[in-house]
């Protein structure tokens, strides 16, 4: 057997805060196409307010709230840990557009040109403490080892935007 390492970067357009996107099908396809039979899969986002998580893709856990009509379990837990309603020093960064230091937007409201400036997102950085930006999983017999209910989820902690994720499959082929 020989060693092989393959990378691929994917992008996702998120739609709202605390969105959980099941990326398992894309990950499984990448691993199959990589040819790696025994090794590891590392996934890493390019962001501080977007993470990766292995859990069940079940609406009562992950939502979205707009579909359910109530707040799903994991949003309630994350917001209890770091509520968007709390005061965060990160939300008061001074910049040339706002010398007083207070941000007068909430969750990246676009300006008159449609451009979102600095966002009120201290809560998203705090929630990132418990939703890591990377995962490493085991590849065996050309497949990622997962339990029956385990899915790989991309987690948007901030607001709608384009997110990038790089995958690395490495090991014996």
mmCIF file of N, CA and C in Angstrom, residues 2-57:
data_model
loop_
_atom_site.group_PDB
_atom_site.id
_atom_site.type_symbol
_atom_site.label_atom_id
_atom_site.label_comp_id
_atom_site.label_asym_id
_atom_site.label_seq_id
_atom_site.Cartn_x
_atom_site.Cartn_y
_atom_site.Cartn_z
ATOM 1 N N UNK A 2 0.328 2.312 -0.539
ATOM 2 C CA UNK A 2 1.063 3.573 -0.558
ATOM 3 C C UNK A 2 0.250 4.657 0.148
ATOM 4 N N UNK A 3 0.939 5.758 0.449
ATOM 5 C CA UNK A 3 0.332 6.877 1.167
ATOM 6 C C UNK A 3 -0.184 7.908 0.167
ATOM 7 N N UNK A 4 -1.306 8.525 0.508
ATOM 8 C CA UNK A 4 -1.883 9.564 -0.344
ATOM 9 C C UNK A 4 -2.518 10.629 0.545
ATOM 10 N N UNK A 5 -2.427 11.885 0.104
ATOM 11 C CA UNK A 5 -3.107 12.993 0.782
ATOM 12 C C UNK A 5 -3.822 13.818 -0.279
ATOM 13 N N UNK A 6 -5.095 14.096 -0.042
ATOM 14 C CA UNK A 6 -5.923 14.829 -1.000
ATOM 15 C C UNK A 6 -6.673 15.918 -0.241
ATOM 16 N N UNK A 7 -6.723 17.133 -0.813
ATOM 17 C CA UNK A 7 -7.510 18.209 -0.208
ATOM 18 C C UNK A 7 -8.560 18.710 -1.184
ATOM 19 N N UNK A 8 -9.603 19.281 -0.610
ATOM 20 C CA UNK A 8 -10.657 19.904 -1.408
ATOM 21 C C UNK A 8 -11.316 20.970 -0.545
ATOM 22 N N UNK A 9 -11.602 22.117 -1.154
ATOM 23 C CA UNK A 9 -12.298 23.193 -0.458
ATOM 24 C C UNK A 9 -13.688 23.355 -1.048
ATOM 25 N N UNK A 10 -14.671 23.427 -0.166
ATOM 26 C CA UNK A 10 -16.066 23.640 -0.552
ATOM 27 C C UNK A 10 -16.544 24.958 0.035
ATOM 28 N N UNK A 11 -17.536 25.568 -0.611
ATOM 29 C CA UNK A 11 -18.157 26.764 -0.049
ATOM 30 C C UNK A 11 -19.648 26.511 0.142
ATOM 31 N N UNK A 12 -20.180 27.162 1.149
ATOM 32 C CA UNK A 12 -21.600 27.056 1.485
ATOM 33 C C UNK A 12 -22.139 28.460 1.716
ATOM 34 N N UNK A 13 -23.344 28.706 1.279
ATOM 35 C CA UNK A 13 -24.020 29.967 1.556
ATOM 36 C C UNK A 13 -25.005 29.714 2.694
ATOM 37 N N UNK A 14 -24.701 30.278 3.857
ATOM 38 C CA UNK A 14 -25.614 30.102 4.981
ATOM 39 C C UNK A 14 -26.751 31.113 4.861
ATOM 40 N N UNK A 15 -27.842 30.837 5.564
ATOM 41 C CA UNK A 15 -29.041 31.665 5.432
ATOM 42 C C UNK A 15 -29.395 32.440 6.689
ATOM 43 N N UNK A 16 -28.952 31.955 7.861
ATOM 44 C CA UNK A 16 -29.323 32.638 9.098
ATOM 45 C C UNK A 16 -28.432 32.198 10.252
ATOM 46 N N UNK A 17 -28.549 32.915 11.361
ATOM 47 C CA UNK A 17 -27.793 32.623 12.572
ATOM 48 C C UNK A 17 -28.213 31.268 13.137
ATOM 49 N N UNK A 18 -27.246 30.550 13.659
ATOM 50 C CA UNK A 18 -27.428 29.210 14.220
ATOM 51 C C UNK A 18 -28.107 28.266 13.243
ATOM 52 N N UNK A 19 -27.477 28.184 12.089
ATOM 53 C CA UNK A 19 -27.925 27.251 11.057
ATOM 54 C C UNK A 19 -27.009 26.032 11.089
ATOM 55 N N UNK A 20 -27.599 24.854 11.019
ATOM 56 C CA UNK A 20 -26.862 23.592 10.991
ATOM 57 C C UNK A 20 -27.062 22.981 9.610
ATOM 58 N N UNK A 21 -25.978 22.822 8.854
ATOM 59 C CA UNK A 21 -26.057 22.280 7.499
ATOM 60 C C UNK A 21 -25.424 20.890 7.497
ATOM 61 N N UNK A 22 -26.178 19.894 7.092
ATOM 62 C CA UNK A 22 -25.669 18.527 7.024
ATOM 63 C C UNK A 22 -24.779 18.404 5.787
ATOM 64 N N UNK A 23 -23.477 18.247 6.009
ATOM 65 C CA UNK A 23 -22.518 18.147 4.904
ATOM 66 C C UNK A 23 -22.020 16.711 4.717
ATOM 67 N N UNK A 24 -22.649 15.765 5.398
ATOM 68 C CA UNK A 24 -22.219 14.364 5.339
ATOM 69 C C UNK A 24 -22.140 13.817 3.912
ATOM 70 N N UNK A 25 -23.135 14.053 3.042
ATOM 71 C CA UNK A 25 -23.031 13.497 1.680
ATOM 72 C C UNK A 25 -21.800 13.994 0.918
ATOM 73 N N UNK A 26 -21.486 15.291 1.028
ATOM 74 C CA UNK A 26 -20.312 15.833 0.334
ATOM 75 C C UNK A 26 -19.022 15.256 0.911
ATOM 76 N N UNK A 27 -18.978 15.087 2.233
ATOM 77 C CA UNK A 27 -17.797 14.519 2.883
ATOM 78 C C UNK A 27 -17.606 13.064 2.457
ATOM 79 N N UNK A 28 -18.677 12.281 2.467
ATOM 80 C CA UNK A 28 -18.585 10.875 2.061
ATOM 81 C C UNK A 28 -18.115 10.737 0.612
ATOM 82 N N UNK A 29 -18.627 11.583 -0.264
ATOM 83 C CA UNK A 29 -18.217 11.551 -1.672
ATOM 84 C C UNK A 29 -16.737 11.898 -1.811
ATOM 85 N N UNK A 30 -16.280 12.916 -1.079
ATOM 86 C CA UNK A 30 -14.873 13.304 -1.116
ATOM 87 C C UNK A 30 -13.980 12.147 -0.676
ATOM 88 N N UNK A 31 -14.336 11.491 0.416
ATOM 89 C CA UNK A 31 -13.523 10.376 0.919
ATOM 90 C C UNK A 31 -13.503 9.236 -0.097
ATOM 91 N N UNK A 32 -14.644 8.910 -0.669
ATOM 92 C CA UNK A 32 -14.701 7.842 -1.679
ATOM 93 C C UNK A 32 -13.825 8.193 -2.880
ATOM 94 N N UNK A 33 -13.925 9.429 -3.348
ATOM 95 C CA UNK A 33 -13.131 9.866 -4.504
ATOM 96 C C UNK A 33 -11.641 9.949 -4.199
ATOM 97 N N UNK A 34 -11.276 10.149 -2.930
ATOM 98 C CA UNK A 34 -9.864 10.291 -2.558
ATOM 99 C C UNK A 34 -9.093 8.992 -2.741
ATOM 100 N N UNK A 35 -9.778 7.872 -2.625
ATOM 101 C CA UNK A 35 -9.110 6.582 -2.722
ATOM 102 C C UNK A 35 -8.458 6.125 -1.430
ATOM 103 N N UNK A 36 -8.474 6.960 -0.393
ATOM 104 C CA UNK A 36 -7.875 6.581 0.889
ATOM 105 C C UNK A 36 -8.712 5.467 1.509
ATOM 106 N N UNK A 37 -8.045 4.376 1.875
ATOM 107 C CA UNK A 37 -8.729 3.224 2.456
ATOM 108 C C UNK A 37 -8.650 3.201 3.981
ATOM 109 N N UNK A 38 -7.479 3.537 4.511
ATOM 110 C CA UNK A 38 -7.264 3.580 5.958
ATOM 111 C C UNK A 38 -6.487 4.844 6.274
ATOM 112 N N UNK A 39 -7.067 5.697 7.117
ATOM 113 C CA UNK A 39 -6.388 6.946 7.431
ATOM 114 C C UNK A 39 -7.265 7.885 8.224
ATOM 115 N N UNK A 40 -7.071 9.165 7.982
ATOM 116 C CA UNK A 40 -7.845 10.172 8.701
ATOM 117 C C UNK A 40 -8.413 11.200 7.739
ATOM 118 N N UNK A 41 -9.512 11.773 8.175
ATOM 119 C CA UNK A 41 -10.154 12.878 7.472
ATOM 120 C C UNK A 41 -10.136 14.065 8.419
ATOM 121 N N UNK A 42 -9.575 15.170 7.976
ATOM 122 C CA UNK A 42 -9.597 16.400 8.754
ATOM 123 C C UNK A 42 -10.427 17.413 7.996
ATOM 124 N N UNK A 43 -11.344 18.057 8.705
ATOM 125 C CA UNK A 43 -12.167 19.116 8.133
ATOM 126 C C UNK A 43 -11.885 20.383 8.927
ATOM 127 N N UNK A 44 -11.782 21.509 8.231
ATOM 128 C CA UNK A 44 -11.486 22.771 8.907
ATOM 129 C C UNK A 44 -12.201 23.907 8.202
ATOM 130 N N UNK A 45 -12.944 24.719 8.971
ATOM 131 C CA UNK A 45 -13.542 25.914 8.385
ATOM 132 C C UNK A 45 -12.472 26.995 8.316
ATOM 133 N N UNK A 46 -12.748 28.030 7.549
ATOM 134 C CA UNK A 46 -11.819 29.152 7.425
ATOM 135 C C UNK A 46 -12.283 30.324 8.287
ATOM 136 N N UNK A 47 -13.047 30.064 9.329
ATOM 137 C CA UNK A 47 -13.744 31.134 10.043
ATOM 138 C C UNK A 47 -13.711 30.934 11.555
ATOM 139 N N UNK A 48 -13.909 32.036 12.284
ATOM 140 C CA UNK A 48 -13.963 31.969 13.747
ATOM 141 C C UNK A 48 -15.387 31.858 14.275
ATOM 142 N N UNK A 49 -16.376 32.165 13.451
ATOM 143 C CA UNK A 49 -17.771 32.100 13.903
ATOM 144 C C UNK A 49 -18.573 31.084 13.091
ATOM 145 N N UNK A 50 -17.885 30.056 12.644
ATOM 146 C CA UNK A 50 -18.511 28.947 11.925
ATOM 147 C C UNK A 50 -17.750 27.694 12.339
ATOM 148 N N UNK A 51 -18.469 26.658 12.703
ATOM 149 C CA UNK A 51 -17.793 25.478 13.207
ATOM 150 C C UNK A 51 -18.289 24.189 12.590
ATOM 151 N N UNK A 52 -17.773 23.097 13.116
ATOM 152 C CA UNK A 52 -18.117 21.750 12.657
ATOM 153 C C UNK A 52 -18.498 20.917 13.863
ATOM 154 N N UNK A 53 -19.442 20.020 13.640
ATOM 155 C CA UNK A 53 -19.957 19.248 14.756
ATOM 156 C C UNK A 53 -20.479 17.921 14.251
ATOM 157 N N UNK A 54 -20.335 16.885 15.033
ATOM 158 C CA UNK A 54 -20.926 15.586 14.720
ATOM 159 C C UNK A 54 -22.098 15.395 15.676
ATOM 160 N N UNK A 55 -23.287 15.250 15.113
ATOM 161 C CA UNK A 55 -24.481 15.047 15.924
ATOM 162 C C UNK A 55 -25.591 14.534 15.027
ATOM 163 N N UNK A 56 -26.749 14.382 15.584
ATOM 164 C CA UNK A 56 -27.913 13.912 14.848
ATOM 165 C C UNK A 56 -28.545 15.066 14.074
ATOM 166 N N UNK A 57 -28.896 14.817 12.830
ATOM 167 C CA UNK A 57 -29.585 15.811 11.997
ATOM 168 C C UNK A 57 -31.084 15.641 12.236
#
